[in-house]
PDB file of C-alpha atoms in Angstrom:
ATOM      1  CA  MET A 131      -5.241   9.006 -24.593  1.00 83.00           C
ATOM      2  CA  SER A 132      -2.178  10.027 -26.639  1.00 95.00           C
ATOM      3  CA  ARG A 133       1.240   8.679 -25.757  1.00 97.00           C
ATOM      4  CA  ILE A 134       4.720  10.088 -26.189  1.00 97.00           C
ATOM      5  CA  HIS A 135       7.835   7.914 -26.061  1.00 98.00           C
ATOM      6  CA  ILE A 136      11.268   9.462 -26.517  1.00 97.00           C
ATOM      7  CA  THR A 137      14.668   7.857 -25.985  1.00 97.00           C
ATOM      8  CA  ARG A 138      17.876   9.862 -26.210  1.00 96.00           C
ATOM      9  CA  GLU A 139      21.443   8.710 -25.686  1.00 96.00           C
ATOM     10  CA  HIS A 140      23.818  10.984 -23.784  1.00 95.00           C
ATOM     11  CA  SER A 141      27.362  11.039 -22.448  1.00 95.00           C
ATOM     12  CA  LEU A 142      26.687  12.855 -19.158  1.00 95.00           C
ATOM     13  CA  GLY A 143      27.040   9.851 -16.872  1.00 96.00           C
ATOM     14  CA  LEU A 144      24.462   9.193 -14.170  1.00 97.00           C
ATOM     15  CA  ALA A 145      25.527  12.102 -11.945  1.00 95.00           C
ATOM     16  CA  GLY A 146      25.368  14.639 -14.787  1.00 95.00           C
ATOM     17  CA  ALA A 147      22.094  13.258 -16.155  1.00 96.00           C
ATOM     18  CA  ARG A 148      20.610  13.245 -12.655  1.00 96.00           C
ATOM     19  CA  LYS A 149      21.563  16.896 -12.189  1.00 94.00           C
ATOM     20  CA  LEU A 150      19.933  17.885 -15.490  1.00 94.00           C
ATOM     21  CA  ALA A 151      16.759  15.859 -14.828  1.00 95.00           C
ATOM     22  CA  PHE A 152      16.455  17.242 -11.292  1.00 92.00           C
ATOM     23  CA  ARG A 153      16.825  20.791 -12.635  1.00 91.00           C
ATOM     24  CA  TRP A 154      14.121  20.103 -15.245  1.00 92.00           C
ATOM     25  CA  ALA A 155      11.823  18.900 -12.442  1.00 93.00           C
ATOM     26  CA  GLU A 156      12.377  22.169 -10.540  1.00 92.00           C
ATOM     27  CA  VAL A 157      11.466  24.222 -13.612  1.00 89.00           C
ATOM     28  CA  ALA A 158       8.466  21.985 -14.406  1.00 91.00           C
ATOM     29  CA  ARG A 159       7.140  22.547 -10.881  1.00 92.00           C
ATOM     30  CA  GLN A 160       7.560  26.311 -11.114  1.00 89.00           C
ATOM     31  CA  HIS A 161       6.506  27.014 -14.701  1.00 84.00           C
ATOM     32  CA  LEU A 162       4.286  24.110 -15.734  1.00 86.00           C
ATOM     33  CA  ALA A 163       2.494  23.478 -12.426  1.00 89.00           C
ATOM     34  CA  MET A 164       3.654  19.858 -12.473  1.00 94.00           C
ATOM     35  CA  LYS A 165       3.862  17.628  -9.468  1.00 97.00           C
ATOM     36  CA  CYS A 166       7.215  15.865  -9.664  1.00 96.00           C
ATOM     37  CA  LEU A 167       8.603  13.007  -7.627  1.00 96.00           C
ATOM     38  CA  TYR A 168      12.275  12.164  -8.134  1.00 95.00           C
ATOM     39  CA  GLU A 169      13.487   8.709  -7.084  1.00 96.00           C
ATOM     40  CA  GLU A 170      17.230   8.115  -7.110  1.00 96.00           C
ATOM     41  CA  GLY A 171      18.409   4.580  -7.771  1.00 96.00           C
ATOM     42  CA  GLU A 172      21.789   2.918  -7.851  1.00 95.00           C
ATOM     43  CA  ASP A 173      21.844   2.414 -11.638  1.00 96.00           C
ATOM     44  CA  ALA A 174      18.913   4.570 -12.776  1.00 97.00           C
ATOM     45  CA  ASP A 175      16.566   7.264 -11.503  1.00 97.00           C
ATOM     46  CA  LEU A 176      12.872   7.781 -12.136  1.00 98.00           C
ATOM     47  CA  LEU A 177      11.196  11.151 -12.335  1.00 97.00           C
ATOM     48  CA  HIS A 178       7.415  10.857 -12.127  1.00 98.00           C
ATOM     49  CA  PHE A 179       5.470  13.909 -13.268  1.00 97.00           C
ATOM     50  CA  ASP A 180       1.791  14.771 -13.224  1.00 97.00           C
ATOM     51  CA  ARG A 181      -0.438  17.721 -14.038  1.00 95.00           C
ATOM     52  CA  PRO A 182      -3.969  18.019 -15.343  1.00 94.00           C
ATOM     53  CA  GLY A 183      -3.939  16.570 -18.840  1.00 94.00           C
ATOM     54  CA  ALA A 184      -0.490  14.956 -18.703  1.00 95.00           C
ATOM     55  CA  HIS A 185       1.445  12.445 -16.653  1.00 97.00           C
ATOM     56  CA  GLY A 186       4.368  10.132 -17.108  1.00 97.00           C
ATOM     57  CA  ARG A 187       7.905   9.364 -16.149  1.00 98.00           C
ATOM     58  CA  LEU A 188      11.444  10.048 -17.196  1.00 97.00           C
ATOM     59  CA  ARG A 189      13.951   7.242 -16.715  1.00 98.00           C
ATOM     60  CA  VAL A 190      17.476   8.572 -16.230  1.00 98.00           C
ATOM     61  CA  THR A 191      20.487   6.301 -16.683  1.00 98.00           C
ATOM     62  CA  ALA A 192      24.205   6.830 -17.158  1.00 97.00           C
ATOM     63  CA  SER A 193      23.693   6.787 -20.943  1.00 97.00           C
ATOM     64  CA  GLN A 194      20.002   7.466 -21.692  1.00 97.00           C
ATOM     65  CA  PHE A 195      16.952   9.564 -21.026  1.00 97.00           C
ATOM     66  CA  VAL A 196      13.708   7.660 -21.670  1.00 98.00           C
ATOM     67  CA  LEU A 197      10.492   9.662 -21.515  1.00 97.00           C
ATOM     68  CA  ASP A 198       7.075   8.022 -21.445  1.00 98.00           C
ATOM     69  CA  ALA A 199       4.098  10.334 -21.153  1.00 97.00           C
ATOM     70  CA  LYS A 200       0.346  10.146 -21.565  1.00 97.00           C
ATOM     71  CA  LEU A 201      -1.613  13.179 -22.680  1.00 97.00           C
ATOM     72  CA  GLY A 202      -5.281  13.717 -21.988  1.00 95.00           C
ATOM     73  CA  LEU A 203      -7.833  14.572 -24.629  1.00 94.00           C
ATOM     74  CA  LEU A 204      -7.121  18.299 -24.781  1.00 93.00           C
ATOM     75  CA  LEU A 205      -3.306  18.095 -24.819  1.00 93.00           C
ATOM     76  CA  GLY A 206      -3.492  14.985 -26.981  1.00 94.00           C
ATOM     77  CA  ALA A 207      -4.650  17.170 -29.845  1.00 94.00           C
ATOM     78  CA  PHE A 208      -1.215  18.817 -29.688  1.00 95.00           C
ATOM     79  CA  ARG A 209       0.792  15.597 -29.226  1.00 96.00           C
ATOM     80  CA  HIS A 210       2.877  16.005 -32.370  1.00 96.00           C
ATOM     81  CA  ARG A 211       3.800  19.608 -31.533  1.00 95.00           C
ATOM     82  CA  ILE A 212       4.594  18.762 -27.897  1.00 94.00           C
ATOM     83  CA  GLN A 213       6.716  15.752 -28.877  1.00 95.00           C
ATOM     84  CA  THR A 214       8.570  17.732 -31.553  1.00 94.00           C
ATOM     85  CA  GLU A 215       9.358  20.523 -29.091  1.00 91.00           C
ATOM     86  CA  ILE A 216      10.620  18.073 -26.452  1.00 91.00           C
ATOM     87  CA  VAL A 217      12.805  16.249 -28.995  1.00 94.00           C
ATOM     88  CA  ASN A 218      14.230  19.465 -30.449  1.00 90.00           C
ATOM     89  CA  ASN A 219      14.977  20.979 -27.039  1.00 89.00           C
ATOM     90  CA  LEU A 220      16.550  17.806 -25.687  1.00 91.00           C
ATOM     91  CA  ASP A 221      18.680  17.332 -28.803  1.00 92.00           C
ATOM     92  CA  LEU A 222      19.895  20.950 -28.581  1.00 89.00           C
ATOM     93  CA  LEU A 223      20.786  20.543 -24.911  1.00 89.00           C
ATOM     94  CA  LEU A 224      22.626  17.274 -25.414  1.00 91.00           C
ATOM     95  CA  ALA A 225      24.590  18.677 -28.371  1.00 91.00           C
ATOM     96  CA  HIS A 226      25.782  21.604 -26.244  1.00 90.00           C
ATOM     97  CA  GLU A 227      29.231  21.473 -24.654  1.00 89.00           C
ATOM     98  CA  ASP A 228      27.671  22.219 -21.239  1.00 91.00           C
ATOM     99  CA  PRO A 229      24.036  21.021 -21.221  1.00 89.00           C
ATOM    100  CA  HIS A 230      23.466  22.299 -17.677  1.00 86.00           C
ATOM    101  CA  ALA A 231      24.449  25.868 -18.589  1.00 89.00           C
ATOM    102  CA  ALA A 232      22.479  25.622 -21.841  1.00 88.00           C
ATOM    103  CA  PHE A 233      19.377  24.590 -19.900  1.00 88.00           C
ATOM    104  CA  ASP A 234      19.667  27.510 -17.484  1.00 87.00           C
ATOM    105  CA  GLU A 235      20.227  29.916 -20.404  1.00 89.00           C
ATOM    106  CA  ALA A 236      17.124  28.594 -22.181  1.00 86.00           C
ATOM    107  CA  VAL A 237      15.034  29.010 -19.019  1.00 85.00           C
ATOM    108  CA  ALA A 238      16.301  32.588 -18.615  1.00 86.00           C
ATOM    109  CA  ARG A 239      15.516  33.423 -22.265  1.00 87.00           C
ATOM    110  CA  ARG A 240      12.006  32.044 -21.919  1.00 83.00           C
ATOM    111  CA  ALA A 241      11.418  34.014 -18.710  1.00 81.00           C
ATOM    112  CA  ALA A 242      12.654  37.197 -20.410  1.00 85.00           C
ATOM    113  CA  ARG A 243      10.269  36.638 -23.333  1.00 84.00           C
ATOM    114  CA  ARG A 244       7.372  36.092 -20.943  1.00 80.00           C
ATOM    115  CA  SER A 245       8.102  39.241 -18.976  1.00 82.00           C
ATOM    116  CA  ALA A 246       8.427  41.228 -22.215  1.00 83.00           C
ATOM    117  CA  SER A 247       5.038  39.913 -23.415  1.00 73.00           C
ATOM    118  CA  PRO A 248       2.871  39.763 -20.269  1.00 64.00           C
ATOM    119  CA  GLY A 249      -0.282  39.042 -22.268  1.00 60.00           C
ATOM    120  CA  GLU A 250       1.112  35.750 -23.634  1.00 53.00           C
ATOM    121  CA  ALA A 251       1.309  32.539 -21.635  1.00 50.00           C
TER     122      ALA A 251
END
């Protein structure tokens, strides 16, 4: 089983980070067929996610996102690509002046590409 561990610092505060993580969970449910369970805590939140071939958790604090995921055999073959894409996307979001708006824009762009190319998944 392949593992992914990513830690990223942010300056969103817990409320802002919670909002971004909760929005990611909504999109993951809709577009990635993930089961997501979001647990709010006083100092940190946990987002548990699960789908065939992948499961893990995202720890959300006032200053960090910490992702720990396990990939099954099939997805494990693509671990490096998956990890690189997560890191690049998260870094782009966190560098943006408004990460929440940037996330929604990225989701809209991806949906537009999918509808323009119905044969691609």
